[in-house]
Amino acid sequence: MKTITKKRVSAIAAAAMCAAVFASCKSGSADGGDVTQSVSEAVSASTPEAVTIAADPNAAEAGVPVNLEEGVSDKMYGRALMSEGNKVRLAHAMKKAKNGEEVTVGVIGGSITQGSLASSQDKCYASLFRDWWQNKFPGAEINFVNAGIGGTDSYLGVHRVDEHLLAYKPDAVIVEFSVNDSDRTMNKYSYDSLVRKILSCDSNPAVMLLFTTMEDGASMQDIHKEIGAAYDLPMLSYHDAVYPEVAAGNLIWKDISPDNIHPNDAGHDIIGQIVSRYLDSVYDSLDSITEEPAPFAAEPLTKDYYVNAKLLSAADITATSSEGFEVVEKDFYDQFHNNWKTTSGGTLTFDVECRNLGVFFMCTTDGKSGTYEVYVDGERKGKLEADFTGGWGSYGITKQVKLANEVAKHTVEIKPAEGSEDKGITILALTVS
């Protein structure tokens, strides 16, 4: 137990004592009362009570090593369970499965969700989430959708979620972007709209938020949990489960991750145990959850800029002018087709009606890509730095160039920056809402 006395409380007490002394002096001079006794009583009456703060029962204890073979401890799970949230939609999905009906579960996120650095796809947390449903409900047809794509954040996520996840009408979804999101303002907007889009799907899916972490504890969970709290969603934190143990020296990071981000099989297993334990708690309380899911109608926490977000590829929009670019069926990703590609400079121009506008393009390590600039209505709005020579690998990245409160028609021009006139770039799609 820790005892504290706040300065403000002491100041109030001191003021009260002085007032008592003054009043007692006046009273004593008038009627002969005992000034000393009055002061003593005033001091006694104004002495603040000690304020106590209870120790966190789930705090990591230094010198108590984590035994990964024994699984997630009660304390680790206690920290991981940030919020049980509203269980109605999740219970509804479980009741469907219990009745032998078809149920679809899915995940969306970055490389952790994709399963990077797990020894096999079946070892990643997403597959363990699927396994829980299949094992718990062997008589039901459980469909599974993994919409994890490495190197992507919730800004791209909100633009691709309709095609990659919601088209399958999921009944339960895990959202994981806390180490890929990095812009505390833009990604708060995009994460909010992403979660709202999933909750608004006509299949009424349950949404669970999963917060992961980097080795140094970096995570956007403090921003993302605001979204979860606003909509009373279940929130599970791998960050809170493992990082305090790493910081206390009870868990060696390399035992759960081969780099500074991605869990290995042991790390994925920890996430799987956390998720399964929460799902078990909902399953065990099914009989007491009698409400039926209702359409999502909560007011947005942010401005919901990306409510109608989507991707526009070469199959969806035709450039008003194109010089040096060609349309290719796909340049890199299986998930993104009909790209615009140049290997030696060129210019692309589009006419777009939107409120939000961005460009989804490739960063490559082959030294053949350059820097391109984006102009909106003749005004330079940003640059696309596609050269990633010496980096960890080629990947797609988004650049938002326009965000406004109203929808308007815009002319968008993409052309090489000075010094990149003979360099290439692949435009995977435009991001608009």
Coordinates of C-alpha atoms in Angstrom, one line a residue, residues 36 57 66 233 338 424:
T36 CA -5.1 27.0 22.7
P57 CA -2.8 -7.2 -8.3
V66 CA 7.6 -16.1 -17.2
L233 CA -15.9 -3.1 -27.7
N338 CA -4.8 -3.3 -62.4
G424 CA 10.0 4.4 -62.4

